[in-house]
């Protein structure tokens, strides 16, 4: 095992404290559709995607916000095609009241063409939206390490 002809990330499942709030956030930001939703005892869930493809699953089964001091997810990153799309997402996030780690689009590292925005969802889960090119005119906020590692 270990060698695959193709290996891609499938969907991402996130624990949230308020399903309705998180549904609004992810649907508004990414334009995702609810593919399926339901309830399992006290736990509610929703599967979100586009064109019938599952991208994000939300599970309302947490009592507290995302903890950055525990092993597990560091951040979740989404790639878009252009830096202009990243900037559009930034405006949408500002309207949603999201908190940002850095101001505006920043490169992944000094001299890197790729870069994006770094922010949190309503439960404090760290997220990134980036483009592979277009961020190079900006200075990196962190020297000597990937920007995405320090938020």
mmCIF file of C-alpha atoms in Angstrom:
data_model
loop_
_atom_site.group_PDB
_atom_site.id
_atom_site.type_symbol
_atom_site.label_atom_id
_atom_site.label_comp_id
_atom_site.label_asym_id
_atom_site.label_seq_id
_atom_site.Cartn_x
_atom_site.Cartn_y
_atom_site.Cartn_z
ATOM 1 C CA UNK A 1 0.000 0.000 0.000
ATOM 2 C CA UNK A 2 1.023 3.645 0.027
ATOM 3 C CA UNK A 3 1.112 4.194 -3.713
ATOM 4 C CA UNK A 4 -2.095 5.328 -5.313
ATOM 5 C CA UNK A 5 -2.659 6.264 -8.924
ATOM 6 C CA UNK A 6 -4.608 9.287 -7.728
ATOM 7 C CA UNK A 7 -5.015 10.689 -4.238
ATOM 8 C CA UNK A 8 -7.236 13.682 -3.474
ATOM 9 C CA UNK A 9 -8.865 15.091 -0.402
ATOM 10 C CA UNK A 10 -12.510 14.077 -0.345
ATOM 11 C CA UNK A 11 -14.854 16.020 1.894
ATOM 12 C CA UNK A 12 -14.115 17.704 5.212
ATOM 13 C CA UNK A 13 -16.333 17.099 8.254
ATOM 14 C CA UNK A 14 -16.472 19.783 10.933
ATOM 15 C CA UNK A 15 -17.979 19.749 14.415
ATOM 16 C CA UNK A 16 -19.974 22.917 15.077
ATOM 17 C CA UNK A 17 -21.897 24.333 18.017
ATOM 18 C CA UNK A 18 -24.829 25.830 16.077
ATOM 19 C CA UNK A 19 -25.778 24.118 12.820
ATOM 20 C CA UNK A 20 -28.039 26.916 11.537
ATOM 21 C CA UNK A 21 -25.361 29.569 12.092
ATOM 22 C CA UNK A 22 -22.676 27.459 10.400
ATOM 23 C CA UNK A 23 -25.004 26.552 7.521
ATOM 24 C CA UNK A 24 -25.589 30.238 6.856
ATOM 25 C CA UNK A 25 -21.868 30.992 6.961
ATOM 26 C CA UNK A 26 -20.680 28.196 4.655
ATOM 27 C CA UNK A 27 -23.577 28.529 2.215
ATOM 28 C CA UNK A 28 -23.179 32.310 1.924
ATOM 29 C CA UNK A 29 -19.401 32.238 1.610
ATOM 30 C CA UNK A 30 -18.981 29.306 -0.774
ATOM 31 C CA UNK A 31 -22.382 29.134 -2.459
ATOM 32 C CA UNK A 32 -22.813 25.525 -1.344
ATOM 33 C CA UNK A 33 -26.061 23.587 -1.548
ATOM 34 C CA UNK A 34 -27.475 21.401 1.209
ATOM 35 C CA UNK A 35 -27.250 17.940 -0.328
ATOM 36 C CA UNK A 36 -28.735 16.201 2.684
ATOM 37 C CA UNK A 37 -29.470 16.967 6.319
ATOM 38 C CA UNK A 38 -30.895 15.170 9.283
ATOM 39 C CA UNK A 39 -30.886 14.362 12.941
ATOM 40 C CA UNK A 40 -29.381 11.447 14.851
ATOM 41 C CA UNK A 41 -30.595 11.622 18.435
ATOM 42 C CA UNK A 42 -29.441 14.990 19.758
ATOM 43 C CA UNK A 43 -26.957 15.435 16.906
ATOM 44 C CA UNK A 44 -27.963 17.369 13.802
ATOM 45 C CA UNK A 45 -25.976 17.330 10.573
ATOM 46 C CA UNK A 46 -25.865 18.718 7.056
ATOM 47 C CA UNK A 47 -23.922 17.695 3.959
ATOM 48 C CA UNK A 48 -22.933 20.626 1.738
ATOM 49 C CA UNK A 49 -21.648 20.528 -1.790
ATOM 50 C CA UNK A 50 -21.799 21.726 -5.336
ATOM 51 C CA UNK A 51 -23.004 19.921 -8.457
ATOM 52 C CA UNK A 52 -23.886 16.897 -6.327
ATOM 53 C CA UNK A 53 -20.324 16.542 -4.970
ATOM 54 C CA UNK A 54 -19.961 16.529 -1.189
ATOM 55 C CA UNK A 55 -17.413 19.105 0.020
ATOM 56 C CA UNK A 56 -18.204 19.958 3.664
ATOM 57 C CA UNK A 57 -20.143 18.036 6.316
ATOM 58 C CA UNK A 58 -21.308 19.915 9.412
ATOM 59 C CA UNK A 59 -22.068 18.056 12.633
ATOM 60 C CA UNK A 60 -23.750 19.907 15.504
ATOM 61 C CA UNK A 61 -22.187 17.945 18.348
ATOM 62 C CA UNK A 62 -19.787 20.362 20.039
ATOM 63 C CA UNK A 63 -20.291 22.445 23.133
ATOM 64 C CA UNK A 64 -17.306 24.763 22.793
ATOM 65 C CA UNK A 65 -15.400 26.665 20.111
ATOM 66 C CA UNK A 66 -12.456 25.236 18.166
ATOM 67 C CA UNK A 67 -9.405 24.598 20.370
ATOM 68 C CA UNK A 68 -6.052 25.461 18.798
ATOM 69 C CA UNK A 69 -4.073 23.938 21.689
ATOM 70 C CA UNK A 70 -5.046 20.327 20.940
ATOM 71 C CA UNK A 71 -3.830 17.840 18.370
ATOM 72 C CA UNK A 72 -6.014 17.737 15.275
ATOM 73 C CA UNK A 73 -6.956 20.184 12.573
ATOM 74 C CA UNK A 74 -4.645 23.191 12.214
ATOM 75 C CA UNK A 75 -6.603 24.914 9.456
ATOM 76 C CA UNK A 76 -8.690 24.131 6.424
ATOM 77 C CA UNK A 77 -7.663 25.630 3.084
ATOM 78 C CA UNK A 78 -9.702 26.210 -0.074
ATOM 79 C CA UNK A 79 -8.071 27.022 -3.428
ATOM 80 C CA UNK A 80 -9.729 29.308 -5.971
ATOM 81 C CA UNK A 81 -8.446 30.240 -9.433
ATOM 82 C CA UNK A 82 -7.607 33.940 -9.083
ATOM 83 C CA UNK A 83 -6.560 36.464 -6.473
ATOM 84 C CA UNK A 84 -9.614 38.511 -7.510
ATOM 85 C CA UNK A 85 -11.810 35.660 -6.246
ATOM 86 C CA UNK A 86 -9.874 35.739 -2.974
ATOM 87 C CA UNK A 87 -10.572 39.472 -2.706
ATOM 88 C CA UNK A 88 -14.278 38.899 -3.403
ATOM 89 C CA UNK A 89 -14.346 36.297 -0.640
ATOM 90 C CA UNK A 90 -12.674 38.786 1.700
ATOM 91 C CA UNK A 91 -15.485 41.294 1.099
ATOM 92 C CA UNK A 92 -18.134 38.616 1.677
ATOM 93 C CA UNK A 93 -16.398 37.576 4.898
ATOM 94 C CA UNK A 94 -16.289 41.160 6.141
ATOM 95 C CA UNK A 95 -20.053 41.358 5.581
ATOM 96 C CA UNK A 96 -20.404 38.114 7.581
ATOM 97 C CA UNK A 97 -18.344 39.588 10.443
ATOM 98 C CA UNK A 98 -15.472 37.092 10.173
ATOM 99 C CA UNK A 99 -12.242 37.667 12.079
ATOM 100 C CA UNK A 100 -9.013 37.812 10.059
ATOM 101 C CA UNK A 101 -5.489 36.824 11.113
ATOM 102 C CA UNK A 102 -3.847 39.259 8.675
ATOM 103 C CA UNK A 103 -5.018 42.307 6.785
ATOM 104 C CA UNK A 104 -5.886 41.607 3.148
ATOM 105 C CA UNK A 105 -4.361 39.058 0.793
ATOM 106 C CA UNK A 106 -0.927 37.909 1.955
ATOM 107 C CA UNK A 107 1.591 35.581 0.255
ATOM 108 C CA UNK A 108 2.301 32.137 1.656
ATOM 109 C CA UNK A 109 5.932 33.158 2.125
ATOM 110 C CA UNK A 110 8.354 35.911 1.188
ATOM 111 C CA UNK A 111 8.571 36.076 -2.598
ATOM 112 C CA UNK A 112 5.761 33.534 -3.092
ATOM 113 C CA UNK A 113 3.211 34.126 -5.830
ATOM 114 C CA UNK A 114 0.549 32.084 -4.017
ATOM 115 C CA UNK A 115 -1.346 33.594 -1.141
ATOM 116 C CA UNK A 116 -4.694 34.298 0.347
ATOM 117 C CA UNK A 117 -6.771 35.329 3.310
ATOM 118 C CA UNK A 118 -6.745 33.693 6.729
ATOM 119 C CA UNK A 119 -9.851 33.873 8.916
ATOM 120 C CA UNK A 120 -12.089 31.944 11.314
ATOM 121 C CA UNK A 121 -15.600 30.589 10.963
ATOM 122 C CA UNK A 122 -18.293 31.224 13.639
ATOM 123 C CA UNK A 123 -16.819 28.471 15.848
ATOM 124 C CA UNK A 124 -13.245 29.735 15.547
ATOM 125 C CA UNK A 125 -12.174 27.070 13.033
ATOM 126 C CA UNK A 126 -9.210 28.466 11.119
ATOM 127 C CA UNK A 127 -9.811 28.732 7.373
ATOM 128 C CA UNK A 128 -7.891 29.943 4.353
ATOM 129 C CA UNK A 129 -8.927 30.859 0.818
ATOM 130 C CA UNK A 130 -5.997 31.217 -1.557
ATOM 131 C CA UNK A 131 -5.008 31.496 -5.199
ATOM 132 C CA UNK A 132 -1.888 29.909 -6.702
ATOM 133 C CA UNK A 133 -0.728 33.238 -8.180
ATOM 134 C CA UNK A 134 -1.290 36.960 -7.709
ATOM 135 C CA UNK A 135 -0.125 37.549 -4.129
ATOM 136 C CA UNK A 136 3.536 38.223 -4.993
ATOM 137 C CA UNK A 137 3.450 42.052 -4.807
ATOM 138 C CA UNK A 138 2.799 41.862 -1.035
ATOM 139 C CA UNK A 139 5.244 41.323 1.795
ATOM 140 C CA UNK A 140 4.812 38.115 3.803
ATOM 141 C CA UNK A 141 3.615 38.703 7.399
ATOM 142 C CA UNK A 142 5.843 35.905 8.743
ATOM 143 C CA UNK A 143 9.537 35.641 7.838
ATOM 144 C CA UNK A 144 11.210 32.290 7.284
ATOM 145 C CA UNK A 145 8.095 30.081 7.549
ATOM 146 C CA UNK A 146 4.783 29.580 5.768
ATOM 147 C CA UNK A 147 2.286 32.299 6.618
ATOM 148 C CA UNK A 148 -0.482 29.719 7.028
ATOM 149 C CA UNK A 149 1.341 28.051 9.911
ATOM 150 C CA UNK A 150 1.152 31.075 12.191
ATOM 151 C CA UNK A 151 -2.477 31.930 12.611
#
